[in-house]
Coordinates of C-alpha atoms and ligand atoms in Angstrom, one line a residue:
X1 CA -42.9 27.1 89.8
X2 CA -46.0 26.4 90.1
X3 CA -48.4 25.7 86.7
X4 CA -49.6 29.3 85.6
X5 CA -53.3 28.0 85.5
X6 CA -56.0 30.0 86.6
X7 CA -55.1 29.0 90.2
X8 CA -51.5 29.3 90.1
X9 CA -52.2 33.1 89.0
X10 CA -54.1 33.7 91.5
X11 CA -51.9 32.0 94.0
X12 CA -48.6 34.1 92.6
X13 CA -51.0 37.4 92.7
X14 CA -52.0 37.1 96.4
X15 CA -48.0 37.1 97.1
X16 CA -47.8 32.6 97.3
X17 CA -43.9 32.9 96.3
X18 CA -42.7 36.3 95.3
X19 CA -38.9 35.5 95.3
X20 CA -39.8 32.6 92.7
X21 CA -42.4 34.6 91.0
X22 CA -39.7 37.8 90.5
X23 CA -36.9 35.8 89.8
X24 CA -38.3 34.0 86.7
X25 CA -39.7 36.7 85.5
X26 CA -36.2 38.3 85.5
X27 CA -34.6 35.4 84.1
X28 CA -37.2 35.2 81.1
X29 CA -36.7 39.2 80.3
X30 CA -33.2 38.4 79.9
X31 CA -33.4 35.4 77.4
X32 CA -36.0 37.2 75.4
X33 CA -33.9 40.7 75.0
X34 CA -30.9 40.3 76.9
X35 CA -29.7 43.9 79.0
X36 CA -31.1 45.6 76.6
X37 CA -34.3 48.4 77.7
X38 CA -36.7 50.0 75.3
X39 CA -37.0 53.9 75.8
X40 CA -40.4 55.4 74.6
X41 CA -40.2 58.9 74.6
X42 CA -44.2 60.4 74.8
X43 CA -45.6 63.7 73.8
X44 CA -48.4 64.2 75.8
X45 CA -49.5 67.2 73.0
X46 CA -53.5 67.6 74.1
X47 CA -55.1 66.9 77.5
X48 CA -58.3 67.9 76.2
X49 CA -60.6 64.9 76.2
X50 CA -64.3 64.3 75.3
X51 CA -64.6 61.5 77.7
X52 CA -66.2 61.0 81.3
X53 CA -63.4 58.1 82.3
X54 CA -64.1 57.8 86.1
X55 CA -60.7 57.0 86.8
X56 CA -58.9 59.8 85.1
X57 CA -58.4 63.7 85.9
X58 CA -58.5 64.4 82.2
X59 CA -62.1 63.4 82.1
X60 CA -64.1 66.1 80.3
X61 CA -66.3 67.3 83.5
X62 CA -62.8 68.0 85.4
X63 CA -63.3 71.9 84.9
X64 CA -60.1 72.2 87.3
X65 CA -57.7 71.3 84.3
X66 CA -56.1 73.7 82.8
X67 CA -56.5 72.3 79.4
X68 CA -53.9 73.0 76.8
X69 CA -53.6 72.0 72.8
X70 CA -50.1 71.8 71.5
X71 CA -49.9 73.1 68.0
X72 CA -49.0 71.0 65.0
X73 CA -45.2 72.4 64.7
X74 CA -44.7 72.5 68.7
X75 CA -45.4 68.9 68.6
X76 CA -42.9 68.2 66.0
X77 CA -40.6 69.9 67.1
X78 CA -40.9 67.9 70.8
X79 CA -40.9 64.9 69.0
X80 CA -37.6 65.7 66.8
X81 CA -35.8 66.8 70.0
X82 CA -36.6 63.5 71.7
X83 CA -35.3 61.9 68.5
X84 CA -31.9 63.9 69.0
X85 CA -31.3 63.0 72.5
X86 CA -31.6 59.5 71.6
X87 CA -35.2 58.3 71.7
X88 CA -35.5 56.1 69.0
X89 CA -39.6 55.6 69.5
X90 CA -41.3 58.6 70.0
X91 CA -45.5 57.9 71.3
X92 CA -48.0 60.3 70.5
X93 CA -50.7 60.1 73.3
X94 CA -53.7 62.8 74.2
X95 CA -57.4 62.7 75.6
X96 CA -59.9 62.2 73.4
X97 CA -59.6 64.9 71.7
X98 CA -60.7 65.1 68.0
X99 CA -60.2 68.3 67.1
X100 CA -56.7 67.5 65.5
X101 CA -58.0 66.2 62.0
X102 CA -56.7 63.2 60.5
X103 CA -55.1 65.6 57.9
X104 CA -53.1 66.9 60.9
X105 CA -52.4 63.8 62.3
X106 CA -50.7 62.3 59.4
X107 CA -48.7 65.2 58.8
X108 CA -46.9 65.3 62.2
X109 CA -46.5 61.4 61.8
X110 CA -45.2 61.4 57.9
X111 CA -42.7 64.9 58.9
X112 CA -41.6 63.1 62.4
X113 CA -40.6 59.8 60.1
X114 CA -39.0 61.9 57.2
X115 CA -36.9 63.9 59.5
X116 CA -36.1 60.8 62.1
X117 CA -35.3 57.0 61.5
X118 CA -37.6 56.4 64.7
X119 CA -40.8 54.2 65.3
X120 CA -44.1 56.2 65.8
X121 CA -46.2 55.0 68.2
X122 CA -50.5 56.4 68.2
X123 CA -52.0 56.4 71.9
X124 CA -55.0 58.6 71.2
X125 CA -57.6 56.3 72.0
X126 CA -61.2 55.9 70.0
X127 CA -60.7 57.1 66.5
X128 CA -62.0 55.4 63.4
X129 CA -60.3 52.1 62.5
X130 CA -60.4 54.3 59.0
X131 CA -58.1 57.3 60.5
X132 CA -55.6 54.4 62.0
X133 CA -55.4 53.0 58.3
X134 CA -54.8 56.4 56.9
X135 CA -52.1 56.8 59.7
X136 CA -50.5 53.4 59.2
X137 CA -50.6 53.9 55.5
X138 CA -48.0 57.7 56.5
X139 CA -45.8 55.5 58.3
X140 CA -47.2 54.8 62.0
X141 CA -45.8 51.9 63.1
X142 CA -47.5 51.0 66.8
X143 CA -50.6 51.4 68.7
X144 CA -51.2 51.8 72.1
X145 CA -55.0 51.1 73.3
X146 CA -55.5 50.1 77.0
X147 CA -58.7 48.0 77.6
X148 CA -58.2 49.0 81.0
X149 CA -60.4 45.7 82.4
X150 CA -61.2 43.1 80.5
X151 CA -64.9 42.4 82.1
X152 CA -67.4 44.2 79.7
X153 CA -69.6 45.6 82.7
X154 CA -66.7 46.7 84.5
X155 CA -65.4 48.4 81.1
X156 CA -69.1 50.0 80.9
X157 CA -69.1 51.3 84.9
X158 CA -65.2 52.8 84.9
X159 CA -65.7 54.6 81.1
X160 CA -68.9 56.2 82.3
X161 CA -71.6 54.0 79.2
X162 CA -68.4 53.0 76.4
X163 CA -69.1 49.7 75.4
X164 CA -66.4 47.2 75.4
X165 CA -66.9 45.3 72.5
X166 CA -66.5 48.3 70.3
X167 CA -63.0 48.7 71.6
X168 CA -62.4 45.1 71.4
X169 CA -63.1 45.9 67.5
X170 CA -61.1 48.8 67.3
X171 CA -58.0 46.8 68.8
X172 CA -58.9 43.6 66.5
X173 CA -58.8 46.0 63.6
X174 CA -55.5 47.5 64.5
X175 CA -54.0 44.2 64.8
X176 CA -55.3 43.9 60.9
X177 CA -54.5 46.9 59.3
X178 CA -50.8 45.8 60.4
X179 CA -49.8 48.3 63.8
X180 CA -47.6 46.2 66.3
X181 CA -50.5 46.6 69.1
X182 CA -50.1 46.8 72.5
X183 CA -52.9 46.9 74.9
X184 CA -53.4 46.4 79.3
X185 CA -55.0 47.2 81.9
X186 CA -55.0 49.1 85.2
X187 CA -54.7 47.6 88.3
X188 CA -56.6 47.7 91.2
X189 CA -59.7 49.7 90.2
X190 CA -62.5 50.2 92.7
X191 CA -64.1 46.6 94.0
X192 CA -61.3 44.7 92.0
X193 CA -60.7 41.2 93.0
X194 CA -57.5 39.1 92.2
X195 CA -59.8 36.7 90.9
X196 CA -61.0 39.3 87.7
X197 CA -57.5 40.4 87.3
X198 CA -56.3 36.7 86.8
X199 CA -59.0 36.4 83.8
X200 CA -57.6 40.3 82.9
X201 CA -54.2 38.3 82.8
X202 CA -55.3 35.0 80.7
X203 CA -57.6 37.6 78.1
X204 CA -54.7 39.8 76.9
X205 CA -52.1 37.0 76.9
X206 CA -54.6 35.6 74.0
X207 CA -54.8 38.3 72.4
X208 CA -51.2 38.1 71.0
X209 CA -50.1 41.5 71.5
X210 CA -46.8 43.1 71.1
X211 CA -47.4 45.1 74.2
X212 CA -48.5 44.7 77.5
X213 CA -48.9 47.4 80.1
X214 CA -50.3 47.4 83.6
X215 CA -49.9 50.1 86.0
X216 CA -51.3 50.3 89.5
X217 CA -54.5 52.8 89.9
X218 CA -54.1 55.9 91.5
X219 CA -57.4 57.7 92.6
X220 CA -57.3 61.5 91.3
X221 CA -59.3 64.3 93.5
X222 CA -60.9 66.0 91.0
X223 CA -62.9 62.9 89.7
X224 CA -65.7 60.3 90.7
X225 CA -63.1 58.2 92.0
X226 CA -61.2 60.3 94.3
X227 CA -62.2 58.4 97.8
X228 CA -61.4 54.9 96.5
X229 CA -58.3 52.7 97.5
X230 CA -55.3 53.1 95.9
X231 CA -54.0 50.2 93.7
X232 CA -51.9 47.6 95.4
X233 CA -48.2 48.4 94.2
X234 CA -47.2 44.8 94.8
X235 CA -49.6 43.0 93.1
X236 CA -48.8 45.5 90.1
X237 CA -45.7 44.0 90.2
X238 CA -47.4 40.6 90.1
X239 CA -49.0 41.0 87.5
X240 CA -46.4 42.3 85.0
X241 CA -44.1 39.7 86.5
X242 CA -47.0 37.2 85.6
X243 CA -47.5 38.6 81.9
X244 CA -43.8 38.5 81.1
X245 CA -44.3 34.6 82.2
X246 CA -47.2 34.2 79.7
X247 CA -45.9 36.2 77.1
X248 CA -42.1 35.8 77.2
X249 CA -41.5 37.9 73.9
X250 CA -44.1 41.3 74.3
X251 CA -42.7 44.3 75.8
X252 CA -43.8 44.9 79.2
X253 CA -43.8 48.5 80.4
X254 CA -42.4 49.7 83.8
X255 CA -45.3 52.8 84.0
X256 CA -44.5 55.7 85.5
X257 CA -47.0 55.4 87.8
X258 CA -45.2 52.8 90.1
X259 CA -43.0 55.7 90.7
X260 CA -45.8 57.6 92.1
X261 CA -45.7 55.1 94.7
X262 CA -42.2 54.1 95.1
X263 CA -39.4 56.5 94.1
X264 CA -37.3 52.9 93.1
X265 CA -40.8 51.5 91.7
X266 CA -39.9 51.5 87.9
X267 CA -36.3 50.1 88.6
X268 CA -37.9 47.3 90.2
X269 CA -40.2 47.0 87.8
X270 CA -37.4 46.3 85.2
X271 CA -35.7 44.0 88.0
X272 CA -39.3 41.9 88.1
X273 CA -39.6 41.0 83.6
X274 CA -40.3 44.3 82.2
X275 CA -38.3 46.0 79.6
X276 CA -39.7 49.0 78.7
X277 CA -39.6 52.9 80.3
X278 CA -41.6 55.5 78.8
X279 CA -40.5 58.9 79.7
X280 CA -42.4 62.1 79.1
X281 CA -40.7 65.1 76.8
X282 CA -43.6 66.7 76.9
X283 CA -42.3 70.5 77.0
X284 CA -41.8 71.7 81.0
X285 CA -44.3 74.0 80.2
X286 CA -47.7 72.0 79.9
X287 CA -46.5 68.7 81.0
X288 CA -47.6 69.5 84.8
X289 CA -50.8 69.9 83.3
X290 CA -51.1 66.2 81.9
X291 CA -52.8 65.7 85.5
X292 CA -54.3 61.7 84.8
X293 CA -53.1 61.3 88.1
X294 CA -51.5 62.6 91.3
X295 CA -47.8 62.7 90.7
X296 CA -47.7 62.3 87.2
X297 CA -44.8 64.0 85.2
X298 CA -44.0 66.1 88.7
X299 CA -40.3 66.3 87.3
X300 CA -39.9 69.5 85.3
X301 CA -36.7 69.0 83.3
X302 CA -36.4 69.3 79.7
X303 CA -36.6 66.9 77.2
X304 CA -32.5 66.1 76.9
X305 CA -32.1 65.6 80.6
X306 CA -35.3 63.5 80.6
X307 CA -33.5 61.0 78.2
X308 CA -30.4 61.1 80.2
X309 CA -32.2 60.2 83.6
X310 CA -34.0 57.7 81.8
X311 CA -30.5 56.4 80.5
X312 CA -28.7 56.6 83.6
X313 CA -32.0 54.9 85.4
X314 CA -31.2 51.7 83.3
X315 CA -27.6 51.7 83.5
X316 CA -27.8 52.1 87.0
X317 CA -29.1 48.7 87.2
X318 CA -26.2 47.5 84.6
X319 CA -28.9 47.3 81.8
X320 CA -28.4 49.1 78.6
X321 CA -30.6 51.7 77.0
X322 CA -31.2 50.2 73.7
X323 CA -29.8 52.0 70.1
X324 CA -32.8 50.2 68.5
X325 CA -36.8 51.1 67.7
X326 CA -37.5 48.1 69.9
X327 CA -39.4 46.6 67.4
X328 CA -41.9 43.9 69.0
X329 CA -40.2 40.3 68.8
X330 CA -43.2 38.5 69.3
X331 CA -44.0 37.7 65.7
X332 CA -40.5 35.9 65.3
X333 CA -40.8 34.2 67.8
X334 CA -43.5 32.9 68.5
X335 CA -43.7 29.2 69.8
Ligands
LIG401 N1 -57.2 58.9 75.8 C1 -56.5 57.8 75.5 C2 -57.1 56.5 76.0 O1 -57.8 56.6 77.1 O2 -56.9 55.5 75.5 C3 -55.0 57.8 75.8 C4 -54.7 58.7 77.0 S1 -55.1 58.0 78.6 C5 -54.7 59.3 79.7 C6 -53.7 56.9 78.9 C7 -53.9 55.9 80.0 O3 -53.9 56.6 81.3 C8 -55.2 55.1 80.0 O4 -55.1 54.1 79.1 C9 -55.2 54.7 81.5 O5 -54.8 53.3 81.6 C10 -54.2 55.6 82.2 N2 -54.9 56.2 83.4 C11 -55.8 57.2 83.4 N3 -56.1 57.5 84.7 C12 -55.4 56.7 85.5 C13 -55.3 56.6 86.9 N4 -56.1 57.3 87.7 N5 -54.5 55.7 87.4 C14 -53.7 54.9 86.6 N6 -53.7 55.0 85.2 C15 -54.6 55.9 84.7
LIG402 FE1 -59.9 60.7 78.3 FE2 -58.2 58.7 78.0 FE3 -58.6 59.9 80.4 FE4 -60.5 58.4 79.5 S1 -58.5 57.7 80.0 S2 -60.8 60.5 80.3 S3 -60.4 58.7 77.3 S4 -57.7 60.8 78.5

């Protein structure tokens, strides 16, 4: 193998030895967690979002979404029948969208936890460090926050003016208020080079997080982005391969969207180091209309058979769904 300096990243992420690359990678996921495979079950409960994200079809200016809010018992109640059909992490992700008060908030988390014995993962982007304290303090247990590039004027360009270092902040103080944190990126945004996703690759593995996720990007119609190249599948499956080399211990997501470009693309995400799916239960009726990008949750069954498929995905490759929350590892293990 060859050493996973900034070179040797780049050499594995321009295809140099994928067999080698693939295979280790493989070989690591099973030392670290054996056959077993995380399922995160997400409710997708708002698509309403108050930012301009150039990448995303839930970007506020999209007027062609047909925008939905799930209400406060609805998304309970889609989070306690994932719970019953097995999901033992259930991930609360939406736009931007702060009309659900931090009042609300903790109450779906605190009545999800009292009714469940299942880890509750936030993914609902830039709220106050003081509303994730309030959260962790009902019982949240994870945090999902992509950084989405890791080069601050890239950050500024493809999140239409956010600033980077404020989410850097955010994620820092996550990490501190005690949330098992997972962050990532996507790849192959517009005018990417495998050099910048190589110092993507290096910045999160510092960052010690108990997550990883990199999907490839997939250019929506409806937003600024919609002529640009699609992202390279293969070097998504690089770079996930490369993370699980650098961070033996984090879970490592196989994203839906490599199925958007491969029907087998998040079974051989799990062959190449990762060890996480995250299905959506979203309910049939609004999940079409969780539109980030083309393809997304274009299955419409309901939340039980969703689990199932998900179960017979990993079996099919002689893995096992896991009865655990999946809780990170990283901490007890690190070198
Ligand atoms: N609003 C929250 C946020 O941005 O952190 C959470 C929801 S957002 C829809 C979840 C993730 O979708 C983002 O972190 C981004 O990585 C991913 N995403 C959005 N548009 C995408 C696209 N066109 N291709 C691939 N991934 C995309
Ligand atoms: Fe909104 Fe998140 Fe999409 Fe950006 S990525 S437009 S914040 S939902």
């Amino acid at each position: 193998m060859a050493v996973l300096g900034r070179d040797g990243i780049i050499y594995y992420l321009n295809g140099g030895n994928d067999d080698e690359l693939y295979s280790t990678a493989d070989n690591l996921r099973q030392s670290s967690f054996g056959q077993e495979v995380y399922l995160r079950a997400i409710v997708e409960f708002s698509n309403v979002c108050n930012k301009k994200c150039n990448y995303c079809g839930l970007r506020a200016p999209n007027s062609k979404v047909s925008r939905y809010r799930m209400g406060i018992d609805e998304i309970i109640e889609s989070a306690c029948m994932a719970a019953e059909a097995g999901a033992r992490t259930i991930v609360l992700q939406s736009g931007d969208d702060f009309s659900y008060s931090p009042a609300q908030i903790a109450d779906i988390i605190s009545r999800i936890k009292e009714s469940h014995d299942v880890a509750v993962t936030l993914s609902l982007g830039d709220r106050s460090a003081a509303e994730y304290k309030q959260w962790f303090n009902c019982g949240a247990d994870r945090c999902l926050l992509k950084l989405e590039t890791t080069d601050a004027d890239i950050y500024e360009k493809i999140r239409c003016g956010e600033n980077f270092h404020e989410r850097m902040e955010l994620l820092r103080s996550l990490q501190e208020i005690g949330y098992e944190v997972g962050s990532g990126i996507i790849v192959g945004l517009p005018d990417y080079t495998v050099e910048q996703l190589a110092d993507d690759l290096l910045f999160l593995s510092n960052l010690e997080l108990d997550m990883i996720a990199a999907g490839p990007f997939i250019p929506h119609p409806d937003t600024p982005y919609s002529p640009a190249v699609t992202g390279d599948i293969d070097i998504s499956f690089r770079f996930t391969a490369l993370a699980r080399l650098l961070n033996p211990f984090s879970n490592i997501p196989a994203t839906s969207a490599l199925d958007s470009f491969d029907s087998e693309g998040r079974k051989k995400g799990l062959q190449r180091g990762c060890n996480v799916i995250m299905p959506s239960v979203t309910p049939v009726g609004q999940r079409k209309d969780y539109n980030i990008y083309p393809g997304k949750n274009s299955v419409s069954v309901d939340v039980v058979d969703t689990i199932s498929r998900a179960e017979e995905l990993v079996r099919a490759l002689d893995f096992i769904p896991s009865a655990s929350k999946g809780s990170s590892r990283r901490m007890n293990n690190v070198q």
